[in-house]
């Protein structure tokens, strides 16, 4: 029987410091990775951009029509994202694991993403590592977010478990960084009643949340967990679980 496949996103907001350009939180990332490796089964990892992706994307006006400035931005952001991926891969490698970075923009063929290679490398025992990336399509410079990759891969591989490591405890009724009254939702079915604000270069919290809810159609278990406490993934069956389960 095939081993279970876990699809895991390391959110850019947790593995980088959001407002400091290219600031990698290596200890936080390392703790998450150690916990990931305790999970049974194969793993495929996606990471977001954080301060390696969003700051310069916004500064260069990406997404938008091709202009010399946007092309320069696409080039810079892509290199920065590769740098972030290399650092993450380095942490996996330091634990004796075999990460394999796939440059997401190179998977974009004839108008769509083709994940055949990462999936085949997964089957061979490597840990595919993908990331939100800039890409060019037609006359536009665009961003393919880590969350979209998560949804595409969920559709394709039907993972047994999907985990989103975030910089907050889970999904709240409101933005917990802005509103101290915001309540953690231990279980959600959809996005009704959730005031998801917060903007970035890829559509902000609302779109992220909608994507996570859609991922649930393809996987039995979907969790949102604070990446500062990745060990919480061991307690998903407990009544005290601190995180959000998507039903
Ligand atoms: O952080 C976008 O991925 P996300 C990455 O998952 C870039 O939204 C290049 C901004």
Coordinates of N, CA and C and ligand atoms in Angstrom, one line a residue, residues 9-13 46-50 52-58 62 77-78 81 131-135 142-150 200-204 208, ligand 1:
X9 N 2.3 23.4 4.2 CA 2.8 24.8 3.8 C 3.4 25.5 5.0
X10 N 4.6 26.0 4.7 CA 5.3 26.8 5.7 C 5.0 28.3 5.3
X11 N 4.1 28.9 6.0 CA 3.6 30.3 5.6 C 4.8 31.3 5.7
X12 N 4.8 32.2 4.7 CA 5.9 33.2 4.7 C 5.9 34.1 5.9
X13 N 4.7 34.3 6.5 CA 4.6 35.2 7.7 C 5.3 34.6 8.9
X46 N 5.5 23.2 0.6 CA 5.3 24.4 -0.1 C 5.6 25.6 0.8
X47 N 6.3 26.6 0.4 CA 6.5 27.7 1.3 C 6.0 29.0 0.6
X48 N 5.7 30.0 1.5 CA 5.2 31.3 1.0 C 6.4 32.2 0.9
X49 N 6.0 33.5 0.6 CA 7.1 34.5 0.3 C 7.5 35.3 1.5
X50 N 6.6 35.7 2.4 CA 6.9 36.6 3.4 C 7.7 37.8 2.9
X52 N 10.6 37.8 1.7 CA 11.4 37.6 0.5 C 10.5 37.8 -0.8
X53 N 9.2 37.8 -0.6 CA 8.3 37.8 -1.8 C 7.5 39.0 -1.9
X54 N 6.8 39.4 -0.8 CA 5.7 40.4 -0.9 C 6.2 41.8 -0.9
X55 N 7.3 42.1 -0.2 CA 7.8 43.5 -0.2 C 8.1 44.0 -1.6
X56 N 9.0 43.3 -2.3 CA 9.4 43.7 -3.6 C 8.3 43.6 -4.6
X57 N 7.5 42.6 -4.5 CA 6.3 42.4 -5.5 C 5.5 43.7 -5.4
X58 N 5.2 44.2 -4.2 CA 4.4 45.4 -4.1 C 5.1 46.6 -4.6
X62 N 3.8 44.3 -9.0 CA 3.4 43.0 -9.5 C 2.2 42.5 -8.6
X77 N 12.4 39.1 -7.4 CA 11.6 38.3 -6.5 C 11.9 36.8 -6.7
X78 N 12.0 36.4 -7.9 CA 12.2 35.0 -8.2 C 13.6 34.6 -7.6
X81 N 13.2 34.4 -3.9 CA 12.4 33.2 -3.4 C 13.3 31.9 -3.5
X131 N 7.5 26.7 -4.1 CA 7.3 28.0 -3.4 C 6.4 28.9 -4.3
X132 N 5.8 29.8 -3.6 CA 5.0 30.9 -4.3 C 6.1 31.7 -5.2
X133 N 5.7 32.0 -6.4 CA 6.8 32.5 -7.3 C 6.1 33.5 -8.3
X134 N 7.0 34.3 -8.9 CA 6.6 35.2 -10.0 C 6.6 34.3 -11.3
X135 N 5.8 34.7 -12.2 CA 5.9 34.0 -13.6 C 5.3 35.0 -14.6
X142 N 3.0 37.9 -13.2 CA 2.0 37.5 -12.2 C 2.7 36.8 -11.0
X143 N 1.9 36.5 -10.0 CA 2.4 35.7 -8.9 C 1.6 34.5 -8.7
X144 N 2.2 33.3 -8.6 CA 1.5 32.1 -8.3 C 1.7 31.8 -6.8
X145 N 0.7 32.0 -6.0 CA 0.9 31.9 -4.6 C 1.1 30.5 -4.1
X146 N 1.7 30.4 -2.9 CA 1.9 29.1 -2.3 C 0.5 28.4 -2.0
X147 N -0.5 29.2 -1.7 CA -1.8 28.6 -1.5 C -2.4 28.0 -2.7
X148 N -2.2 28.6 -3.8 CA -2.7 28.0 -5.1 C -2.0 26.7 -5.4
X149 N -0.7 26.7 -5.1 CA 0.0 25.4 -5.3 C -0.5 24.4 -4.4
X150 N -0.8 24.8 -3.1 CA -1.4 23.8 -2.2 C -2.7 23.2 -2.7
X200 N -1.8 41.4 1.0 CA -0.5 41.2 0.5 C -0.5 41.2 -1.0
X201 N 0.6 40.7 -1.6 CA 0.6 40.8 -3.1 C -0.2 39.7 -3.7
X202 N -0.7 38.7 -2.9 CA -1.4 37.6 -3.6 C -2.9 37.5 -3.1
X203 N -3.5 38.6 -2.7 CA -4.9 38.6 -2.4 C -5.3 38.6 -0.9
X204 N -4.4 38.5 0.0 CA -4.7 38.7 1.4 C -5.3 37.5 2.0
X208 N -6.8 33.5 1.0 CA -6.0 32.4 1.6 C -7.0 31.4 2.3
Ligands
LIG1 O1 3.3 34.0 0.2 C1 3.6 34.4 -2.9 O2 3.3 33.2 -2.2 P1 2.4 33.3 -0.8 C2 5.1 34.6 -3.1 O3 2.0 31.9 -0.5 C3 5.5 35.8 -3.7 O4 1.2 34.2 -1.1 C4 6.5 35.7 -4.8 C5 5.1 37.0 -3.4

